[in-house]
PDB file of C-alpha atoms and ligand atoms in Angstrom:
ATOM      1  CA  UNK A   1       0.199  -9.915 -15.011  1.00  0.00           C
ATOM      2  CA  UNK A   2       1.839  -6.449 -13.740  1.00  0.00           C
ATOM      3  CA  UNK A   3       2.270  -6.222  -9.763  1.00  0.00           C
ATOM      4  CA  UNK A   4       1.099  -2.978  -8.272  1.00  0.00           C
ATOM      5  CA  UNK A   5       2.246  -1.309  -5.523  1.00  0.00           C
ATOM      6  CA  UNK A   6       0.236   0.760  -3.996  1.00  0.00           C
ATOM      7  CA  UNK A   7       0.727   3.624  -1.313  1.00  0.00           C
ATOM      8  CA  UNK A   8      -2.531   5.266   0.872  1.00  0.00           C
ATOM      9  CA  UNK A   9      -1.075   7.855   1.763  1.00  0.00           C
ATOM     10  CA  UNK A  10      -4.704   8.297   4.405  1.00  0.00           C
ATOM     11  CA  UNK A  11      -4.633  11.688   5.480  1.00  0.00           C
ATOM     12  CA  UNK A  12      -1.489  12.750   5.752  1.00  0.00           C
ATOM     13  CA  UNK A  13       0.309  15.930   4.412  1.00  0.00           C
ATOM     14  CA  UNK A  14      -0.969  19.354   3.203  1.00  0.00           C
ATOM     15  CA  UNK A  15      -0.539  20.119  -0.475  1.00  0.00           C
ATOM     16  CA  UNK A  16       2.761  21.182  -0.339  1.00  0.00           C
ATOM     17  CA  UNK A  17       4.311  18.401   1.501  1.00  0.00           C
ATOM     18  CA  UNK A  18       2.588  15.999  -0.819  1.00  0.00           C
ATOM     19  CA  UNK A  19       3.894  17.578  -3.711  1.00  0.00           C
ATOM     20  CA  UNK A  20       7.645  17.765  -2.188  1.00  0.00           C
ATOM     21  CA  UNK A  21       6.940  13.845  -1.458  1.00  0.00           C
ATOM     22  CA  UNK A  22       5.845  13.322  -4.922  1.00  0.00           C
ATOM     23  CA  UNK A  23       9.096  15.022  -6.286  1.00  0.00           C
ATOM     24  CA  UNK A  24      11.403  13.062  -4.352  1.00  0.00           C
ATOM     25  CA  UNK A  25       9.527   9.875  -4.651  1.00  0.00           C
ATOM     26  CA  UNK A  26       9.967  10.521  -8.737  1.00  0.00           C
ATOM     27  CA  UNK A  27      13.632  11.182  -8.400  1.00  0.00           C
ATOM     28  CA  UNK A  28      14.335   7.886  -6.919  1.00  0.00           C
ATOM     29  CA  UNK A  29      11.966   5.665  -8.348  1.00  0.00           C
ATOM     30  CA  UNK A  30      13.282   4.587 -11.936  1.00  0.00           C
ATOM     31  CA  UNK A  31      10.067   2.820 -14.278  1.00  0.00           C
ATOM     32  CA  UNK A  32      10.468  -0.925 -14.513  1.00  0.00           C
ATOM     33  CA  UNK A  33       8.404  -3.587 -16.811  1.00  0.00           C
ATOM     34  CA  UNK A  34       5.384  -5.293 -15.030  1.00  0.00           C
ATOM     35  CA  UNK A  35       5.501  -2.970 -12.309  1.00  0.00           C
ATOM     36  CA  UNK A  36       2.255  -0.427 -11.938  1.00  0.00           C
ATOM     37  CA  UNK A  37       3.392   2.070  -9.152  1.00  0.00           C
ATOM     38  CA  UNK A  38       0.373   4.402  -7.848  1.00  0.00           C
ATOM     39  CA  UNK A  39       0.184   6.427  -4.514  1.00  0.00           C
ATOM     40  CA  UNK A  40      -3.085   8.104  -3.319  1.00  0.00           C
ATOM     41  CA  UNK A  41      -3.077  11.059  -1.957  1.00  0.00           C
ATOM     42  CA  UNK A  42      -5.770  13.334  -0.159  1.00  0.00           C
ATOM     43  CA  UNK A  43      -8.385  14.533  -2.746  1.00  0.00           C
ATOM     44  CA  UNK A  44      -7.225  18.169  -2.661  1.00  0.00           C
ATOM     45  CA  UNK A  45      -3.580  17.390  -3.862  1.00  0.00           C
ATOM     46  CA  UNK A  46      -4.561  15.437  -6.772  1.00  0.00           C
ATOM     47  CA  UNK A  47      -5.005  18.545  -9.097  1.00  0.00           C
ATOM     48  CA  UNK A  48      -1.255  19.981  -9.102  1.00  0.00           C
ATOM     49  CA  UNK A  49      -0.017  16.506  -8.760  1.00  0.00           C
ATOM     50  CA  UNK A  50      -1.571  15.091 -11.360  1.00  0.00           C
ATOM     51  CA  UNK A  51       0.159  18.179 -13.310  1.00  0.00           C
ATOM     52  CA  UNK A  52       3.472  17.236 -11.590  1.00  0.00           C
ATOM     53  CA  UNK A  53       3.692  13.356 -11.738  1.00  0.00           C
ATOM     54  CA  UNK A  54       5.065  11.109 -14.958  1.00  0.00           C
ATOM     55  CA  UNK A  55       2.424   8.549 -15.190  1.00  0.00           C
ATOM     56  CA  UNK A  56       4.878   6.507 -16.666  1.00  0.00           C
ATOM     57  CA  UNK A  57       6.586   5.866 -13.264  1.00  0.00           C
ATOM     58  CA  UNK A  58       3.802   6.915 -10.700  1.00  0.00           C
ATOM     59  CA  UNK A  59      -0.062   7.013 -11.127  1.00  0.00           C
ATOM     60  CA  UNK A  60      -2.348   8.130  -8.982  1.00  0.00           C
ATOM     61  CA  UNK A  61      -5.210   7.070  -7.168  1.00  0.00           C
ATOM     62  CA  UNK A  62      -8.147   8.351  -5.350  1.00  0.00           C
ATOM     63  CA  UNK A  63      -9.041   7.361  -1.755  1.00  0.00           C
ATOM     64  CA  UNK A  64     -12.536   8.451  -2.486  1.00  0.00           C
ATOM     65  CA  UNK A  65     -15.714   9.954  -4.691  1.00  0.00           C
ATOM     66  CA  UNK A  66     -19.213   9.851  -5.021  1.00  0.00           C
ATOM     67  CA  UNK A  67     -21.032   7.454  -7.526  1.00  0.00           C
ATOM     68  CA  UNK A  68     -23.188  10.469  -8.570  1.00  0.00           C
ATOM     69  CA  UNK A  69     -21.974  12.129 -11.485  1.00  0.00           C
ATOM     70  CA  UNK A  70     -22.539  15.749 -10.462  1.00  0.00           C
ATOM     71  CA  UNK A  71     -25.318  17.629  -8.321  1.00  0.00           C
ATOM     72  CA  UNK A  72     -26.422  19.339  -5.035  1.00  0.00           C
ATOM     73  CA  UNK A  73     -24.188  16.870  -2.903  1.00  0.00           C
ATOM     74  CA  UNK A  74     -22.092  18.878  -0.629  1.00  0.00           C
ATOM     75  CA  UNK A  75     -18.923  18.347   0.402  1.00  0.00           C
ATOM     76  CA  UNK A  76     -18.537  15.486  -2.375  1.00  0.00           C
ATOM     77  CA  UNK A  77     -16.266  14.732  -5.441  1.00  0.00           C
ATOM     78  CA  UNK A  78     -17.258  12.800  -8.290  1.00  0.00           C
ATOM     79  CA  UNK A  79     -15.606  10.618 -10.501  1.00  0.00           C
ATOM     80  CA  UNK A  80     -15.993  12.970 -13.971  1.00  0.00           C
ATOM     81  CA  UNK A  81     -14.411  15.393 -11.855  1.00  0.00           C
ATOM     82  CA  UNK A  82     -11.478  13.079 -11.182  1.00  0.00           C
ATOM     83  CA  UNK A  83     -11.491  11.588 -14.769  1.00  0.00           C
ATOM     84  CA  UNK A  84      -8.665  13.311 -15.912  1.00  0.00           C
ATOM     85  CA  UNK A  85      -6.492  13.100 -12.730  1.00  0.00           C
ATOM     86  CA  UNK A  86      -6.031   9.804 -11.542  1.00  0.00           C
ATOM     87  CA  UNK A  87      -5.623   6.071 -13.004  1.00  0.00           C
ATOM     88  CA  UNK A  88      -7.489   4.202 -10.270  1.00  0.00           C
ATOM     89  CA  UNK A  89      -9.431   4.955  -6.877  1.00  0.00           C
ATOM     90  CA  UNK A  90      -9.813   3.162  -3.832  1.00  0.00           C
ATOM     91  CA  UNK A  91     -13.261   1.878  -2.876  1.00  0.00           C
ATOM     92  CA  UNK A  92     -14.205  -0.292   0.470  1.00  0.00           C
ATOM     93  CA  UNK A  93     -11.567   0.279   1.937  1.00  0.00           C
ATOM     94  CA  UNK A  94     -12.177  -0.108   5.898  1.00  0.00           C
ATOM     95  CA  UNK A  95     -11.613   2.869   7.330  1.00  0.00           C
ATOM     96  CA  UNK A  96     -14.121   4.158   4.752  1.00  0.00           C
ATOM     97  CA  UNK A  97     -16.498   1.147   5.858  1.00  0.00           C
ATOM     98  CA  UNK A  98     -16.096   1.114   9.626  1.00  0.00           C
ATOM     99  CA  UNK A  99     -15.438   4.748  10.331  1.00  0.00           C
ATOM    100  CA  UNK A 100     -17.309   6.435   8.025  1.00  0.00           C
ATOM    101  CA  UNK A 101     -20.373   3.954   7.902  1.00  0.00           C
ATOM    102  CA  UNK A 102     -20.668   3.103   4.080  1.00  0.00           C
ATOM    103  CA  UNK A 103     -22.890   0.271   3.416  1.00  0.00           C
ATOM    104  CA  UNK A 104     -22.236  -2.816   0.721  1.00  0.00           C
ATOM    105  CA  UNK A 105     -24.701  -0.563  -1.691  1.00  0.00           C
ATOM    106  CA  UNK A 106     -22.582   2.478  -1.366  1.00  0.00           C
ATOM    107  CA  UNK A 107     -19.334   0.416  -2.550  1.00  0.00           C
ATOM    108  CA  UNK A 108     -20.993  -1.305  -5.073  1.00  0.00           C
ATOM    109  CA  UNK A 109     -22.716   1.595  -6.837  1.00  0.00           C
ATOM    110  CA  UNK A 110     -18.498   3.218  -6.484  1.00  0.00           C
ATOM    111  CA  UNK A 111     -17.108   0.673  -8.167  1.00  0.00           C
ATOM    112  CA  UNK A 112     -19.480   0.879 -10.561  1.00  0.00           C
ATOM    113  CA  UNK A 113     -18.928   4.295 -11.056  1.00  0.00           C
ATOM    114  CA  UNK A 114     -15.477   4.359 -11.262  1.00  0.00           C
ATOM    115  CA  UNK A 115     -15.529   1.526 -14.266  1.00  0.00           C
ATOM    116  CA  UNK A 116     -18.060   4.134 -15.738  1.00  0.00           C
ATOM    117  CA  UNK A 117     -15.737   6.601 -15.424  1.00  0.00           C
ATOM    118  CA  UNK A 118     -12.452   4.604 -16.789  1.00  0.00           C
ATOM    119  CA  UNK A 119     -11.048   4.704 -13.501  1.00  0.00           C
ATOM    120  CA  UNK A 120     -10.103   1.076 -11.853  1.00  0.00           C
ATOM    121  CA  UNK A 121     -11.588   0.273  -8.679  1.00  0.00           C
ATOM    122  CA  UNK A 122      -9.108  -1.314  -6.266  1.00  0.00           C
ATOM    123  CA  UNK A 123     -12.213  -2.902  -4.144  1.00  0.00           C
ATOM    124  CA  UNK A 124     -10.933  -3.267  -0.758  1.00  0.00           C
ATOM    125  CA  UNK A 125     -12.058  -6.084   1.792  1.00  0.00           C
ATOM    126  CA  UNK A 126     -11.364  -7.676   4.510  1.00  0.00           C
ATOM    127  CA  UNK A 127     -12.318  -9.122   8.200  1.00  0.00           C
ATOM    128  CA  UNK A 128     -12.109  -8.118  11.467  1.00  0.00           C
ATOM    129  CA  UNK A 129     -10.700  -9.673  13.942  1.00  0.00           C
ATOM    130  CA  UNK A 130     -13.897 -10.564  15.809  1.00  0.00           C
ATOM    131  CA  UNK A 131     -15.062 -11.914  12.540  1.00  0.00           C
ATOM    132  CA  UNK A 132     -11.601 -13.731  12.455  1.00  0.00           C
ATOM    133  CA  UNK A 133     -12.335 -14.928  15.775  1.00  0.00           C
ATOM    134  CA  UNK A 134     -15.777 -16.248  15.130  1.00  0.00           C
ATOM    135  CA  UNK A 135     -14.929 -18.076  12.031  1.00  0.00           C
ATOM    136  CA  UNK A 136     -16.591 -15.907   9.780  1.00  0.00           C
ATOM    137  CA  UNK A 137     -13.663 -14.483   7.171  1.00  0.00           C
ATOM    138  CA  UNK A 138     -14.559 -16.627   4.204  1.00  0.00           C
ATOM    139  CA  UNK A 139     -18.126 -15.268   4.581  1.00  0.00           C
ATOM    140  CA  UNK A 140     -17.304 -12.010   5.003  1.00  0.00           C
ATOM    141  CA  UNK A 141     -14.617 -11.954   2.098  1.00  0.00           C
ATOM    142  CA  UNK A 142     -17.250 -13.539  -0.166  1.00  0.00           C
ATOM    143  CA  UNK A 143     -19.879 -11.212   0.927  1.00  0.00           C
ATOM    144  CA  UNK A 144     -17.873  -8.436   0.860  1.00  0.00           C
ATOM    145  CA  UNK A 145     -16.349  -9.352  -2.830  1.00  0.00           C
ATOM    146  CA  UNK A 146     -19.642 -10.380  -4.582  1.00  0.00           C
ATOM    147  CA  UNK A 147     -21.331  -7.167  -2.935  1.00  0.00           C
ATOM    148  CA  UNK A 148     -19.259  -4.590  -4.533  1.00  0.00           C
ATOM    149  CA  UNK A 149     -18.763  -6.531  -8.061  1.00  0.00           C
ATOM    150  CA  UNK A 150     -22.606  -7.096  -8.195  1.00  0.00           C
ATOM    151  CA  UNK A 151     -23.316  -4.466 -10.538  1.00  0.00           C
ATOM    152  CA  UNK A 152     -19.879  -5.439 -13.015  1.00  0.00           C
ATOM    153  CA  UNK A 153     -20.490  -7.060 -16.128  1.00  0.00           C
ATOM    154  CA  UNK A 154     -18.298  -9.781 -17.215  1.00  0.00           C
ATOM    155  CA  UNK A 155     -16.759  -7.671 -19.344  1.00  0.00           C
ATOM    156  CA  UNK A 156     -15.519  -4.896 -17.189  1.00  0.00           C
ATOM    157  CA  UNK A 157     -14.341  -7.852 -14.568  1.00  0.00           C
ATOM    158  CA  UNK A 158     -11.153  -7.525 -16.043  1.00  0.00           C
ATOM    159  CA  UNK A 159     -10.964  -3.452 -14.888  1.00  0.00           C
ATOM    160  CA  UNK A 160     -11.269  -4.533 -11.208  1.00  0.00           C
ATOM    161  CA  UNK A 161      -8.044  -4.953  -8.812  1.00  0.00           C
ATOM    162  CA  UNK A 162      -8.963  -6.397  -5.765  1.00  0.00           C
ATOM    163  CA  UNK A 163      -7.115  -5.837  -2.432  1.00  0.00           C
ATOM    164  CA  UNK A 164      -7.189  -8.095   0.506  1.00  0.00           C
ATOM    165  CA  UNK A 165      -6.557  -5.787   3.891  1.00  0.00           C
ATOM    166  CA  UNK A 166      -7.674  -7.861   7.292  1.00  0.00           C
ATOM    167  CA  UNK A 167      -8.868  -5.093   9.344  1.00  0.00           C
ATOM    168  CA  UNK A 168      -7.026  -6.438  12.062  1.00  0.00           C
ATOM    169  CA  UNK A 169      -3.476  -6.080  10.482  1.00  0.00           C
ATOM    170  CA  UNK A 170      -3.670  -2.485   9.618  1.00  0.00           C
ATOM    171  CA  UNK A 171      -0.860  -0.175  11.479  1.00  0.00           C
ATOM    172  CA  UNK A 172      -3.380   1.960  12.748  1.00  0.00           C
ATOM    173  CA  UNK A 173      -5.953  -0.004  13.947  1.00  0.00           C
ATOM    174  CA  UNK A 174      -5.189  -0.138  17.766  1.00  0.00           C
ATOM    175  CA  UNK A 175      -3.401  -3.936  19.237  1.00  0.00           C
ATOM    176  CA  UNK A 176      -3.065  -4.339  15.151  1.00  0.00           C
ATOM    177  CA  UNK A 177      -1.035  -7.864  14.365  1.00  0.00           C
ATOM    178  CA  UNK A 178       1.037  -8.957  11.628  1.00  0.00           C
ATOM    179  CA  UNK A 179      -0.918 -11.068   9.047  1.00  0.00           C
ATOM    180  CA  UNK A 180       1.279 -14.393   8.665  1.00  0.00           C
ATOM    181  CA  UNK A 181       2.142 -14.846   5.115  1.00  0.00           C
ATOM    182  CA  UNK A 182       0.324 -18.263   5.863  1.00  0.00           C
ATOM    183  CA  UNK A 183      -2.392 -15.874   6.725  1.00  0.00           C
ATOM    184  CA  UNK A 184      -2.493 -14.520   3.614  1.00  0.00           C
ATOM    185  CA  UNK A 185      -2.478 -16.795   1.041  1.00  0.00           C
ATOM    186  CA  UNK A 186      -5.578 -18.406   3.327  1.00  0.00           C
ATOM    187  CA  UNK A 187      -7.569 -15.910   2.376  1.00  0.00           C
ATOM    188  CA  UNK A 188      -5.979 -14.893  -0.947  1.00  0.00           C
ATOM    189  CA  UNK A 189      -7.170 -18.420  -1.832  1.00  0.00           C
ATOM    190  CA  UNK A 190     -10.793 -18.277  -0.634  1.00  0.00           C
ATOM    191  CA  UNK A 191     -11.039 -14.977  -2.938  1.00  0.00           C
ATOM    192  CA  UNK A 192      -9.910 -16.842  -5.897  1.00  0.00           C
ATOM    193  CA  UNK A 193     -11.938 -19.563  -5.004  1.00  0.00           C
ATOM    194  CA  UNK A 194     -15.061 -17.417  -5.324  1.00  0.00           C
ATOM    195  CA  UNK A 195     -13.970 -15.469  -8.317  1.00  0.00           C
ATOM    196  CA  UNK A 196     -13.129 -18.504 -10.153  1.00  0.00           C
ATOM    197  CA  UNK A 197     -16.364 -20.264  -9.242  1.00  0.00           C
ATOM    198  CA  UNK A 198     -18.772 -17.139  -9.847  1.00  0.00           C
ATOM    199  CA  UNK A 199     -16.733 -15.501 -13.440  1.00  0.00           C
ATOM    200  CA  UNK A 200     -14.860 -18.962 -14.981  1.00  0.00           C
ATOM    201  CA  UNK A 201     -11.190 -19.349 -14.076  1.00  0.00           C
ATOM    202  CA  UNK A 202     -10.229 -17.528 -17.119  1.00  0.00           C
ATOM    203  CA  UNK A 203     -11.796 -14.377 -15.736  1.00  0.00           C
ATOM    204  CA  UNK A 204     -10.528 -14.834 -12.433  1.00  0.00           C
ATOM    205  CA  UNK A 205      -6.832 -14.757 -13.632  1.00  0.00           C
ATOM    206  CA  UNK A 206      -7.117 -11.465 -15.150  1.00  0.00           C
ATOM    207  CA  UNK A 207      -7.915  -9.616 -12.024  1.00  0.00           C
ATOM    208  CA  UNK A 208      -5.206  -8.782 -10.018  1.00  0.00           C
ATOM    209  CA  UNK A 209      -5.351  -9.607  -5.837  1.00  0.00           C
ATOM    210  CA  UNK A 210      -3.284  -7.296  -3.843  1.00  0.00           C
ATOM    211  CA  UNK A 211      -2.135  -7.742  -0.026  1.00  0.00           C
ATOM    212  CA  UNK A 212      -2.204  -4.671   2.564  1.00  0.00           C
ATOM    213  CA  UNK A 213      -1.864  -4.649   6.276  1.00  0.00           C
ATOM    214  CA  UNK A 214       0.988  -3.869   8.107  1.00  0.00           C
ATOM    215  CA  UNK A 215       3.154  -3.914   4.905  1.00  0.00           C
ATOM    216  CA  UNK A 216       6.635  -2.960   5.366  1.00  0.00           C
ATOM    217  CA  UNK A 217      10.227  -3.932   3.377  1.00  0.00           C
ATOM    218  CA  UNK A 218      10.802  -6.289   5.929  1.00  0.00           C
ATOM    219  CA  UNK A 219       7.834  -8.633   5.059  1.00  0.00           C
ATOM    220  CA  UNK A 220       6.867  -7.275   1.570  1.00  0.00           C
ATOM    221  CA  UNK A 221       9.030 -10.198   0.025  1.00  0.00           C
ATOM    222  CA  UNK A 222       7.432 -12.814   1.799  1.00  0.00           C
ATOM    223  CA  UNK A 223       4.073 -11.644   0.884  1.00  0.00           C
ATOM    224  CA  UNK A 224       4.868 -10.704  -2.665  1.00  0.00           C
ATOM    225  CA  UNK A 225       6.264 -14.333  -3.147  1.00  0.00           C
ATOM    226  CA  UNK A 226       2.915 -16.061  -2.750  1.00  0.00           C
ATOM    227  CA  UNK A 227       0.384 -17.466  -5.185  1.00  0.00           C
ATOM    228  CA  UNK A 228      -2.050 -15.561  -6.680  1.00  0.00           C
ATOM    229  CA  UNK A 229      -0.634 -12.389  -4.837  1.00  0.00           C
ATOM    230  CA  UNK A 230      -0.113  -9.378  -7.574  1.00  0.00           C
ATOM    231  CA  UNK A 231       1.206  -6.411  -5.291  1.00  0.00           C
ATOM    232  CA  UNK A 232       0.972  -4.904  -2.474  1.00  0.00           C
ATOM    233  CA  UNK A 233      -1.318  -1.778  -1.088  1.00  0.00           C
ATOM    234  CA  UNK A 234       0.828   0.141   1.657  1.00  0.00           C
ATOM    235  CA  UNK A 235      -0.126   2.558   4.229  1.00  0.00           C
ATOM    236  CA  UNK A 236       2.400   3.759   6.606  1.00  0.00           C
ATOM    237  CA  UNK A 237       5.540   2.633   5.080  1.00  0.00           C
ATOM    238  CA  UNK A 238       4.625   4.158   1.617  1.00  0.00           C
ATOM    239  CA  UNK A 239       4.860   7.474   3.974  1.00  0.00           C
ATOM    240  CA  UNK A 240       8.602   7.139   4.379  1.00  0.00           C
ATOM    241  CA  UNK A 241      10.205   7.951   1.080  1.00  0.00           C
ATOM    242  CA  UNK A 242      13.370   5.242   1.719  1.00  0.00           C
ATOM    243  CA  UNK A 243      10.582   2.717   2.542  1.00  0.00           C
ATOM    244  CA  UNK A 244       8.091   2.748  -0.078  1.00  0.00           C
ATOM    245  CA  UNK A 245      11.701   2.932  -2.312  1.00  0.00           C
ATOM    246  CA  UNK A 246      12.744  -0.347  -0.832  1.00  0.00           C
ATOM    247  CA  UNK A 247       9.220  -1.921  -1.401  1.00  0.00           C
ATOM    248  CA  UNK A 248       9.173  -0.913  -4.813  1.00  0.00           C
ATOM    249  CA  UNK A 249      13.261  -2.599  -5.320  1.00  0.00           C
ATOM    250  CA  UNK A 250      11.541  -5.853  -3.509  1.00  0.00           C
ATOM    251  CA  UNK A 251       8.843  -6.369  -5.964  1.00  0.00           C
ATOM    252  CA  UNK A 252      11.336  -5.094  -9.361  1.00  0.00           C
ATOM    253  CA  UNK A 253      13.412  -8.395  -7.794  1.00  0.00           C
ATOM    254  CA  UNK A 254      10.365 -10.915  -7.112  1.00  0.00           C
ATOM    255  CA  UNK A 255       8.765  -9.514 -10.732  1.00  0.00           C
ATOM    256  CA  UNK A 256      12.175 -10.651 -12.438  1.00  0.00           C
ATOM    257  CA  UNK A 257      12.412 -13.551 -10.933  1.00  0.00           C
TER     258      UNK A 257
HETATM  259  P1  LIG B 301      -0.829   0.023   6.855  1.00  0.00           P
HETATM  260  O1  LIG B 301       0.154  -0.381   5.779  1.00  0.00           O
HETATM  261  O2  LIG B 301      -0.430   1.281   7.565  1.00  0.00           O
HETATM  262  O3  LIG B 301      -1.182  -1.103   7.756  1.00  0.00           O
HETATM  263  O4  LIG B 301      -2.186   0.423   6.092  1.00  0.00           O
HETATM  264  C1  LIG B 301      -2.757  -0.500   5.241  1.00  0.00           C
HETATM  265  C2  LIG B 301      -3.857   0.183   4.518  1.00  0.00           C
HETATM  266  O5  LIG B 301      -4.898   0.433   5.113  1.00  0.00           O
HETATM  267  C3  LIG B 301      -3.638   0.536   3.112  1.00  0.00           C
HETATM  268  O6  LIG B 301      -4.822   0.888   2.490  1.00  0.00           O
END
């Protein structure tokens, strides 16, 4: 299976700096086999980047859409109108959950959507730390996993990326920690668990899991060299141009190996 690596960009530069980002980030970054780079960027730069970038060495991604297809829903972007500008799209992802109040219906009629669409969803979830606290992440993960693939057939599975992001080891949540890599493959192995045991082990394999929280090219290795783990979905490092480069050189190594 290909890793991916991954970079939110959140919302962070105008246009113009995203597209001067873009061109630098396409000078450096040299296509390598198994490796699926993709950054998202805000909504309104996708248009003249998707004119700009070489989908053979980045992709894009959307942080958002509707599941609607088109009508009077203002203020909203659907996926036919990103159909022909990015590769996959972020859906669940907790800042879109927590801050901006979408429910378990809302993610699973996007990911729906987006497989409608021929765009992958990279289904995001993950606990917080009271839910950490109280004992309640392999509920919550479980929840949270069979809620947005609940309208996926068995089929399609195989279109789905799913990303693992605690809540509580994302930069910019406030007092945020570092997930241990021990951590990590916890949880990585309660999602396969529940994949395996709900689609067959077969279908389970083919969807890639990726890690995000805190990610940076000090600790990408470690969490790129666990099992089950097939990339890595970066916030703030994937930012900093000599950062996301060094990620990207980590996983070309650990995918060789
Ligand atoms: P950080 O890498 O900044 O913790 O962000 C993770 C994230 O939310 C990526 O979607």
């Amino acid at each position: 299976m290909k890793t991916f690596i991954v970079g939110n960009w959140k919302m962070n530069f105008t246009v113009g700096e995203s597209s001067l980002y873009l061109h630098k980030l396409l000078k450096r970054i040299k296509p390598a086999k198994n490796l699926e780079i993709a950054v998202a960027p805000s909504t309104i730069a996708l248009q003249p980047l998707s004119l700009q970038t070489d989908r053979k060495k980045i992709k894009l991604a959307a942080q958002n859409f509707y599941f609607r297809d088109y009508g009077a829903y203002t203020g909203e972007v659907s996926i036919s109108q990103l159909r022909s500008l990015v590769d996959y799209a972020l859906v669940g992802h907790s800042e879109r959950r927590y801050i901006f109040h979408e429910t378990d219906k809302d993610i699973r009629e996007k990911v729906a959507a987006a497989i409608r669409g021929g765009i992958r969803p990279i289904l995001c979830i993950g606990e917080t730390e009271t839910e950490r606290d109280f004992g309640e992440t392999e509920g919550v993960l479980k929840d949270q996993l069979f809620g947005g693939l609940q309208d996926v057939s068995e089929e399609d599975l195989n279109k789905v990326i799913v990303a693992y992001e605690p809540v509580w080891a994302i930069s910019s949540v406030k007092g945020a920690k570092l997930a241990s890599p021990d951590d990590v493959q916890k949880s990585i192995n309660i999602i396969r668990k529940h994949l395996a045991a709900k689609f067959g082990k077969e279908r389970e394999e083919k969807i890639p899991v990726l890690y995000g929280g805190s990610v940076n090219p000090q600790n990408a290795e470690a969490y790129l060299t666990l099992d089950d783990v097939n990339g890595l979905l970066i916030g703030g490092a994937s930012l900093i141009a000599d950062q996301f480069d060094d990620i990207i050189e980590i996983a070309k190594k650990v995918t060789n190996k």
